Amino acid sequence: MAAHFGSRLRKSAMTTTVAAVAVAALSASQAPGVIAGGDGGDGRQTTADSASPSGADDTATGNSQYFTDLPPLDSPVPSPSSTVGTPVSQGSAESGIPATVLDAYKKAEASLRASKPGCNLPWQLLAAIGKVESGQARGGAVTADGTTTSRILGPELDGNGFALIKDTDNGAYDGNSRYDQAIGPMQFIPSTWAWAGRDGNGDGTADPNNVYDAALAAGHYLCRFGWDLSDQGDLDAAILSYNNSRDYLDTVLSWLEYYRKGTYEVPDGTGTLPVNRSGGTTPATTTPRTPSTGGASTTPRGQDTEKPTTPGTKPPSTPGTPSPTPPPTTQPPAPEEPQPQTPTDTVARLENAGTGTLSAMAGDTFAERISTRAETKAGKAVGKVRVRFTVVGTNDTEFSTGERVATVVTDSSGVATAPALRAGEETGAFTVRASVVGRATPVLDYKATVTERVADTVVRTDTTTEFTCVAGGTFADQVEVKATYKDAVADGVAATATLVASATDATENDKGPYFKDADGRAVRTLTGLKTDAKGLLKLPALYADDTAGTYLLRITTAGGAVLDVELEVTAAETASPTPSGSASTDPAA
């Protein structure tokens, strides 16, 4: 495959430039090996090592086969006035993308632009990966809702020329209960789809065989870890996390550049089909869309279930012509080869590796990180095992990677440390579950708690202003305060403002200053207040009734910080009496 790739690469100056830049960037910044959630603690996959299948189940595809065909040197595109089906010149047909598939890519880009704008995901990247993984869903062989007309499967990941990934889904997605196989138009392996899957067409189901679902899942997968795909380093890392091979990186970058120069829509089912695949020229398996039985796939690896008749082959026998009967065999069936044992097979349990109390205030990062130790039945540490950490439930807490799932490789001491947890706004208890990828061992649950945002201090921003008002009037100044917690800004902290009876009596006063509600009625307690991003809170205007005196406005925050602000209401001035017999100066008299 490398020789074929190299000869094609030398024919394209554009591709050579892209490849050189990518390889140079990788050589300068990365070291051999693959670690998820390693030294940086952020769960990033940072390296490419195409010679080793290690870490394959940390990639989207399990480092499965992919198409190695490169784009043509020229990319003419029909004019905007051309209609679908208009003949195109030689070499430009590769620019055509099946209509439904193209729509799925563009909808995924729009969704990510709204949910993760900092990722800067171009739909052309999804198209490049879709081309390399499945030839745009086999030239757009999809139904109206985007589901492939036949199931697209990669080869068995049985360690025979590929990574060894034993079954993780009991055959639910790939129909294989012994080994995993990459599935669907974007070729996710079942263990990755289990957490990365998305519902892209709004039918309530995340189906890896649906191009809308698969494209959206691929977009979210590529936008993990806060990656900015407009940055070449982040773009390379994201692509390598899909398939950890430098050749794969170069191929995807070539198609990305090609599609950026221009594409056009072609009818579903008419897209051009690539031929050559990594490790050989056999295309991916397609199987009819029938319910999975949970058993092993019966289709030979790398073969289509619908085989066209090859020109020149011997025609079938005509009716009435007896077919030769093969002699009966007395040989017993060959025994099933034993499956090679991996470190994952030796794991008997997961144990807490020293994780303490997991608690954080809403919006903050948890100080404690979750650590799990993989052990054999005898209590021996097991290294090089994938441990998946999952935030369970509907709360909005996530890992620092921006996802609610993180897969981390155990080190030589058998310990996997999850990326830091970042608390959401929903308070209360929740669970983080640790499990071994590809092994049905008991899970290990960690209890965590998110507490409400609090402040320990609240002060006035202007200590010189005196709040005074004439009875029946409006206070000229509004009260503004700032909340802090441990000398840091306390943003988003809930607060209450109440006109209290006195410094020793916190009951609501029934006279004196007041606020107004939306209907203009007097209220003396305001709830549901929150400090802004700078910890500031500015109260609405205050009004005075006709009762003069000194009053207190008490501001209380979550966490117990209290501030009393004194308000003074003076009596209204009365008009001087008019002397008897004097002429009135009232213009209305």
XYZ file of C-alpha atoms in Angstrom:
589
model
C 0.000 0.000 0.000
C 2.837 2.390 0.858
C 4.425 1.958 -2.570
C 1.115 2.579 -4.304
C 0.472 5.627 -2.146
C 3.944 6.991 -2.797
C 3.690 6.661 -6.573
C 0.344 8.442 -6.589
C 1.665 11.089 -4.224
C 4.578 11.970 -6.449
C 2.188 12.709 -9.303
C 0.542 15.557 -7.433
C 2.502 18.608 -6.329
C -0.437 19.746 -4.274
C -0.699 16.469 -2.400
C 3.049 16.323 -1.812
C 2.994 19.768 -0.255
C 0.134 18.875 2.042
C 1.775 15.615 3.064
C 5.120 17.279 3.714
C 3.565 19.912 5.920
C 1.567 17.331 7.856
C 4.485 14.967 8.400
C 6.801 17.821 9.363
C 4.319 19.081 11.907
C 3.930 15.613 13.368
C 7.651 14.959 13.517
C 8.277 18.240 15.297
C 5.557 17.981 17.890
C 4.813 14.329 18.589
C 6.478 11.257 19.949
C 5.810 7.556 19.282
C 2.965 5.796 21.026
C -0.661 6.548 21.646
C -2.081 7.712 24.967
C -5.570 8.911 25.713
C -5.630 11.130 28.746
C -1.884 10.915 29.258
C 0.575 13.390 30.684
C -1.466 16.385 29.696
C -4.458 15.024 31.494
C -6.846 16.216 28.831
C -7.524 12.881 27.179
C -6.098 13.935 23.812
C -4.725 11.452 21.343
C -1.563 13.154 20.199
C 0.429 10.789 18.037
C 0.446 8.723 14.896
C 2.104 5.331 14.609
C 0.764 3.447 11.633
C 3.057 0.504 12.295
C 1.299 -0.496 15.453
C -2.345 -1.347 16.127
C -1.909 -0.286 19.736
C -4.626 2.105 20.750
C -6.837 1.197 17.793
C -9.956 1.102 19.933
C -9.288 4.703 20.923
C -9.858 5.758 17.309
C -13.184 6.165 15.559
C -12.503 3.348 13.100
C -10.246 1.024 15.066
C -7.576 1.789 12.432
C -9.618 -0.269 9.987
C -9.197 -0.320 6.198
C -9.811 2.815 4.168
C -9.778 3.831 0.507
C -6.371 5.088 -0.647
C -7.440 6.530 -4.030
C -6.238 10.106 -4.411
C -8.093 12.971 -6.133
C -7.231 13.903 -9.727
C -4.777 16.688 -10.400
C -7.405 19.006 -11.884
C -10.838 19.735 -10.444
C -13.083 21.416 -13.029
C -16.588 22.036 -11.717
C -19.721 22.691 -13.823
C -20.942 26.267 -13.824
C -23.597 27.226 -11.260
C -26.213 27.200 -14.029
C -25.540 23.559 -14.852
C -28.222 21.095 -13.821
C -27.774 17.823 -12.011
C -26.796 15.160 -14.519
C -25.000 17.524 -16.890
C -22.002 15.670 -18.392
C -18.691 16.783 -16.971
C -15.226 16.625 -18.419
C -12.818 13.801 -17.635
C -11.336 14.176 -14.149
C -14.075 16.324 -12.674
C -16.547 13.559 -11.845
C -14.774 13.103 -8.501
C -16.047 16.552 -7.516
C -19.610 15.248 -7.520
C -21.065 14.271 -4.143
C -24.423 12.438 -3.852
C -27.202 14.851 -2.888
C -28.323 13.281 0.403
C -24.763 12.660 1.545
C -23.768 16.235 0.729
C -26.823 17.523 2.597
C -25.844 15.466 5.649
C -22.339 16.944 5.685
C -23.624 20.510 5.405
C -26.260 20.005 8.102
C -23.608 18.576 10.424
C -21.391 21.606 9.810
C -24.298 23.947 10.603
C -25.066 22.064 13.819
C -21.454 22.207 14.991
C -21.224 25.891 14.048
C -24.001 26.514 16.571
C -22.951 24.101 19.338
C -19.145 24.312 19.048
C -18.317 27.457 17.061
C -14.681 27.426 18.164
C -14.121 24.131 16.360
C -14.505 25.703 12.889
C -15.490 22.380 11.321
C -15.695 22.569 7.489
C -18.145 20.205 5.842
C -15.452 19.442 3.293
C -13.537 17.616 6.043
C -16.523 15.348 6.626
C -16.701 14.807 2.863
C -12.998 13.929 2.753
C -13.384 11.377 5.550
C -16.602 10.042 4.022
C -14.791 9.565 0.713
C -11.892 7.735 2.307
C -14.027 5.611 4.627
C -16.894 4.488 2.400
C -16.697 6.249 -0.974
C -19.500 8.635 0.135
C -21.733 5.796 1.367
C -20.974 3.713 -1.726
C -21.702 6.494 -4.181
C -24.784 7.641 -2.282
C -26.584 4.292 -1.999
C -28.955 5.639 0.650
C -32.693 5.919 1.199
C -34.543 9.230 1.356
C -33.884 9.522 5.121
C -30.156 8.931 4.649
C -29.953 5.268 5.693
C -27.645 3.089 3.610
C -29.470 0.570 1.424
C -27.096 -2.124 2.658
C -24.937 -2.274 5.739
C -21.328 -1.175 5.186
C -18.879 -3.174 7.304
C -15.129 -3.063 7.597
C -13.094 -6.244 8.091
C -13.112 -8.228 11.314
C -10.653 -6.633 13.712
C -9.272 -10.018 14.721
C -5.584 -9.114 14.846
C -4.970 -10.804 11.491
C -3.489 -7.888 9.572
C -5.594 -5.461 11.600
C -5.922 -4.378 15.187
C -7.330 -6.912 17.637
C -10.602 -5.580 19.050
C -12.845 -8.244 20.495
C -16.599 -7.794 20.432
C -17.882 -4.878 22.505
C -21.554 -4.760 21.457
C -22.581 -8.428 21.357
C -23.029 -8.008 17.632
C -25.769 -5.393 18.007
C -24.287 -3.056 15.386
C -22.005 -5.224 13.248
C -23.666 -8.645 13.595
C -20.386 -10.084 14.895
C -20.238 -11.405 18.440
C -16.539 -12.343 18.321
C -14.783 -9.268 16.945
C -15.713 -5.667 16.250
C -16.046 -4.315 12.715
C -16.245 -0.692 11.583
C -19.811 0.159 10.594
C -21.673 2.646 8.426
C -20.712 5.389 5.976
C -18.291 6.981 8.467
C -16.970 3.589 9.690
C -17.259 3.887 13.466
C -16.373 0.829 15.526
C -19.162 -0.178 17.942
C -17.255 0.791 21.102
C -16.779 4.330 19.783
C -20.297 4.683 18.413
C -21.640 3.697 21.838
C -20.653 7.140 23.149
C -20.045 9.199 20.014
C -23.296 8.350 18.208
C -25.680 11.228 17.462
C -29.199 11.617 16.064
C -28.647 13.819 13.035
C -32.006 13.442 11.288
C -34.243 13.916 14.328
C -35.908 10.500 14.289
C -34.988 9.792 17.905
C -32.383 7.135 17.063
C -28.621 7.306 16.634
C -27.981 4.880 13.764
C -24.399 4.427 12.493
C -25.861 3.320 9.132
C -27.619 6.671 8.640
C -25.466 9.293 6.942
C -27.085 12.200 8.843
C -26.431 10.498 12.185
C -22.946 9.353 11.206
C -21.904 12.753 9.809
C -23.035 14.592 12.943
C -21.280 12.020 15.137
C -18.086 12.423 13.091
C -18.317 16.202 13.465
C -18.604 15.988 17.249
C -15.821 13.403 17.331
C -13.490 15.710 15.390
C -14.388 18.668 17.632
C -13.324 17.018 20.899
C -10.738 18.456 23.280
C -11.439 22.029 22.231
C -9.722 21.414 18.895
C -9.830 24.318 16.432
C -9.797 22.735 12.992
C -8.664 25.978 11.378
C -5.330 25.303 13.127
C -3.179 22.806 11.206
C -1.888 21.105 14.341
C -5.377 20.560 15.742
C -6.651 19.465 12.320
C -3.910 16.836 12.059
C -4.591 15.592 15.589
C -8.333 15.315 14.925
C -7.837 13.331 11.706
C -5.296 11.038 13.359
C -7.770 10.372 16.144
C -10.098 8.992 13.457
C -7.486 6.569 12.089
C -4.004 6.630 13.578
C -1.990 6.458 10.368
C 0.170 9.046 8.623
C -0.899 7.667 5.239
C -4.511 8.120 6.300
C -3.776 11.703 7.355
C -2.177 12.496 3.997
C -5.061 10.949 2.055
C -7.752 12.812 3.968
C -5.882 16.107 3.672
C -5.619 15.567 -0.098
C -9.382 15.128 -0.460
C -10.056 18.048 1.882
C -7.984 20.337 -0.319
C -9.654 18.949 -3.438
C -13.200 19.472 -2.146
C -12.360 22.983 -0.990
C -11.637 23.881 -4.614
C -15.219 23.112 -5.560
C -17.871 20.411 -5.568
C -21.297 19.873 -7.054
C -24.328 17.737 -6.293
C -25.096 14.514 -8.147
C -28.126 12.227 -7.759
C -27.986 9.593 -5.031
C -26.478 6.355 -6.237
C -24.434 7.965 -9.036
C -21.292 8.984 -7.150
C -17.927 7.653 -8.317
C -16.638 4.668 -6.363
C -13.022 4.379 -5.179
C -11.213 1.086 -5.728
C -7.997 0.734 -3.774
C -7.948 0.113 -0.046
C -5.193 0.107 2.516
C -3.737 -3.355 2.930
C -5.181 -4.485 -0.408
C -7.788 -3.714 -3.037
C -10.759 -5.532 -1.510
C -13.727 -3.249 -0.852
C -15.562 -3.085 2.437
C -18.297 -5.619 3.084
C -21.914 -4.700 2.411
C -24.678 -6.757 3.946
C -28.461 -6.524 3.519
C -30.268 -4.361 6.089
C -31.661 -7.232 8.175
C -32.017 -7.418 11.957
C -28.890 -8.568 13.738
C -28.959 -12.040 15.251
C -26.049 -11.260 17.515
C -23.984 -14.039 15.947
C -20.741 -13.808 14.041
C -20.810 -12.365 10.559
C -21.186 -15.086 7.922
C -19.944 -12.906 5.085
C -16.245 -13.473 4.262
C -14.122 -10.500 5.220
C -13.786 -7.933 2.476
C -16.419 -9.380 0.132
C -19.750 -8.050 -1.151
C -22.902 -10.042 -0.609
C -24.217 -9.019 -4.028
C -21.659 -10.243 -6.549
C -21.938 -9.161 -10.217
C -21.266 -11.761 -12.868
C -17.674 -11.482 -14.034
C -17.264 -11.353 -17.852
C -15.645 -14.500 -19.185
C -16.700 -16.805 -16.398
C -18.262 -20.165 -17.136
C -22.049 -19.899 -17.415
C -24.217 -21.956 -15.052
C -25.359 -25.408 -16.157
C -28.467 -25.575 -18.329
C -31.620 -27.280 -17.028
C -31.485 -31.043 -17.355
C -27.723 -31.219 -17.303
C -26.577 -33.077 -14.207
C -24.006 -31.311 -12.148
C -20.977 -33.230 -10.936
C -21.503 -34.497 -7.420
C -18.536 -33.828 -5.160
C -17.290 -36.878 -3.284
C -18.346 -37.028 0.339
C -15.768 -35.923 2.842
C -14.972 -37.827 5.988
C -12.642 -35.203 7.430
C -13.889 -33.638 10.674
C -14.334 -29.878 10.712
C -11.231 -27.978 11.647
C -11.223 -26.907 15.279
C -11.857 -23.240 15.914
C -8.624 -21.371 16.438
C -8.256 -20.075 19.979
C -8.519 -16.307 20.270
C -5.265 -14.654 21.336
C -5.333 -13.281 24.855
C -4.870 -9.561 25.384
C -4.249 -7.571 28.577
C -7.937 -6.692 28.526
C -8.820 -10.398 28.831
C -6.946 -10.633 32.132
C -8.845 -7.821 33.891
C -11.092 -9.155 36.650
C -12.105 -5.921 38.345
C -11.622 -2.178 38.644
C -10.627 -0.588 41.930
C -10.565 2.990 43.181
C -6.973 4.207 42.847
C -7.191 6.807 45.604
C -9.943 9.107 44.400
C -11.305 11.157 47.281
C -14.343 13.408 47.618
C -15.697 14.616 44.304
C -17.384 17.964 44.809
C -17.303 21.267 42.972
C -19.273 24.450 42.774
C -21.378 24.957 39.650
C -19.207 26.198 36.793
C -15.941 25.205 38.475
C -13.461 22.437 37.694
C -13.340 19.573 40.184
C -10.095 19.690 42.153
C -10.018 15.899 42.440
C -9.581 13.706 39.358
C -10.921 10.171 39.114
C -8.312 7.403 39.116
C -9.098 3.729 38.510
C -6.850 0.673 38.764
C -7.350 -2.401 36.563
C -6.472 -5.650 38.314
C -6.361 -9.371 37.635
C -8.174 -11.845 39.868
C -4.966 -12.149 41.887
C -4.782 -8.377 42.341
C -1.979 -7.777 39.836
C -2.003 -4.488 37.947
C -2.915 -4.609 34.260
C -1.389 -2.014 31.951
C -2.367 -1.035 28.409
C -6.082 -1.480 29.092
C -8.727 0.990 27.878
C -10.899 2.313 30.693
C -13.968 4.301 29.733
C -15.260 6.989 32.119
C -18.865 8.036 31.539
C -20.872 10.809 33.211
C -24.181 9.071 33.884
C -27.568 10.790 33.816
C -28.974 14.011 32.425
C -26.866 16.529 34.355
C -24.728 19.009 32.408
C -21.351 18.174 33.940
C -18.683 17.076 31.455
C -14.976 16.369 31.229
C -12.487 19.080 30.330
C -12.449 17.574 26.831
C -15.967 18.897 26.265
C -17.462 15.386 26.212
C -19.283 13.273 28.795
C -17.181 10.201 27.932
C -13.414 9.776 28.101
C -11.343 6.690 27.285
C -7.969 6.453 29.004
C -5.214 3.828 28.804
C -3.934 2.319 32.057
C -0.245 2.870 32.769
C 2.285 0.276 33.939
C 0.794 0.439 37.451
C -2.647 -0.366 36.031
C -3.990 3.120 36.738
C -6.090 5.243 34.393
C -6.752 8.848 35.407
C -9.716 10.577 33.811
C -9.546 14.147 32.496
C -10.693 16.754 34.980
C -14.438 17.093 35.478
C -16.021 20.476 34.798
C -19.204 21.135 36.747
C -22.269 22.348 34.892
C -25.018 24.558 36.276
C -27.278 21.737 37.432
C -26.679 21.110 41.125
C -26.990 17.820 42.983
C -25.439 14.349 43.037
C -24.507 12.319 39.950
C -22.387 9.301 39.002
C -19.247 8.799 36.951
C -18.956 5.185 35.808
C -15.696 3.434 34.945
C -15.742 0.336 32.730
C -13.237 -1.693 30.732
C -13.583 -1.339 26.971
C -14.169 -4.762 25.426
C -14.514 -6.600 28.730
C -17.678 -7.414 30.688
C -16.197 -6.788 34.122
C -18.201 -5.155 36.912
C -18.304 -1.375 36.536
C -16.997 0.989 39.197
C -19.172 3.967 40.135
C -17.923 7.209 41.652
C -20.370 9.570 43.347
C -19.925 13.284 42.714
C -21.775 16.419 43.734
C -22.250 19.841 42.180
C -23.105 22.565 44.686
C -24.613 25.954 43.955
C -22.403 28.964 43.321
C -21.733 30.925 46.503
C -20.132 34.135 47.705
C -18.476 34.773 51.052
C -18.357 38.553 50.682
C -20.649 41.178 49.191
C -19.791 44.901 49.206
C -21.039 48.121 47.646
C -19.200 49.243 44.538
C -19.633 52.908 45.591
C -19.252 53.520 49.309
C -19.577 57.303 49.146
C -23.124 57.594 47.837
C -25.833 58.302 50.422
C -29.209 56.906 49.472
C -31.771 59.568 50.353
C -35.211 60.382 49.026
C -38.132 62.666 49.800
C -41.274 60.869 50.919
C -43.362 59.923 47.893
C -40.376 60.287 45.542
C -37.799 58.094 43.777
C -34.234 57.426 44.949
C -31.828 59.078 42.544
C -29.219 56.298 42.687
C -29.500 52.546 42.277
C -27.769 50.149 44.641
C -24.922 48.132 43.069
C -22.856 45.477 44.853
C -20.023 43.075 44.047
C -19.801 39.488 45.299
C -16.570 37.517 45.755
C -15.598 34.054 46.932
C -12.138 33.525 48.401
C -11.206 36.913 46.949
C -12.177 35.839 43.425
C -15.133 37.095 41.418
C -18.310 35.216 42.342
C -20.313 35.138 39.145
C -23.749 33.603 38.748
C -24.421 33.672 42.472
C -28.057 33.785 43.565
C -29.051 36.741 45.725
C -32.085 38.170 47.503
C -32.819 41.828 48.308
C -35.277 42.617 51.144
C -36.404 45.800 52.886
C -36.139 44.496 56.461
C -37.803 45.788 59.611
C -34.510 46.463 61.434
C -30.934 45.271 61.849
C -32.144 42.674 64.350
C -35.438 41.821 62.679
C -35.128 40.271 59.198
C -38.847 40.231 58.531
C -40.056 42.256 55.562
C -40.970 45.851 56.391
C -44.507 46.921 55.639
C -43.682 50.583 55.097
C -40.949 52.818 53.735
C -38.913 52.230 50.530
C -40.048 49.644 48.001
C -39.388 48.217 44.525
C -41.967 47.855 41.777
C -42.945 44.631 40.040
C -43.771 44.320 36.339
C -47.307 45.579 37.024
C -46.094 48.626 38.960
C -47.139 47.263 42.346
C -44.998 47.827 45.437
C -42.791 44.876 46.500
C -40.227 44.828 49.295
C -38.477 41.513 48.511
C -36.711 40.610 45.262
C -35.718 36.975 44.614
C -34.130 35.220 41.645
C -31.320 37.771 41.411
C -27.885 36.687 40.153
C -24.496 38.342 39.923
C -23.121 38.852 36.416
C -19.845 37.600 34.939
C -17.961 40.257 36.922
C -19.718 39.402 40.162
C -21.807 42.577 39.976
C -25.464 43.008 40.850
C -27.342 46.241 40.177
C -30.755 46.498 41.820
C -33.800 48.139 40.215
C -34.895 51.656 41.183
C -36.206 52.233 44.709
C -39.260 54.312 45.581
C -40.434 55.854 48.862
C -43.927 55.951 50.316
C -45.086 58.870 52.451
C -43.473 57.585 55.670
C -40.278 59.387 56.605
C -37.528 57.571 58.497
C -34.360 55.504 58.275
C -34.658 52.042 56.689
C -32.469 49.047 55.842
C -32.086 47.181 52.546
C -30.531 43.738 53.177
C -28.791 41.850 50.343
C -28.077 38.156 50.986
C -26.209 35.792 48.649
C -26.016 32.030 48.401
C -23.220 31.085 50.740
C -24.362 33.436 53.475
C -22.751 36.755 52.533
C -24.882 39.672 53.876
C -24.799 43.416 53.282
C -27.074 46.070 54.825
C -27.546 49.351 52.971
C -29.059 52.331 54.855
C -31.839 54.292 53.157
C -33.067 57.682 54.354
C -36.567 59.046 53.581
C -37.176 62.691 54.511
C -40.547 64.332 55.029
C -41.990 66.195 52.074
C -41.839 69.987 52.295
C -45.178 71.660 53.145
C -46.327 74.923 51.460
C -46.163 78.132 53.597
C -49.652 79.476 54.625
C -50.878 82.543 52.690
C -51.324 85.689 54.891
C -54.950 86.786 55.338
C -56.022 89.329 52.719
C -52.967 88.750 50.551
C -53.310 88.091 46.876
C -52.674 84.493 45.863
C -49.688 83.686 43.632
C -51.183 80.396 42.466
C -51.648 80.780 38.702
C -54.772 78.630 38.932
C -56.439 80.984 41.441
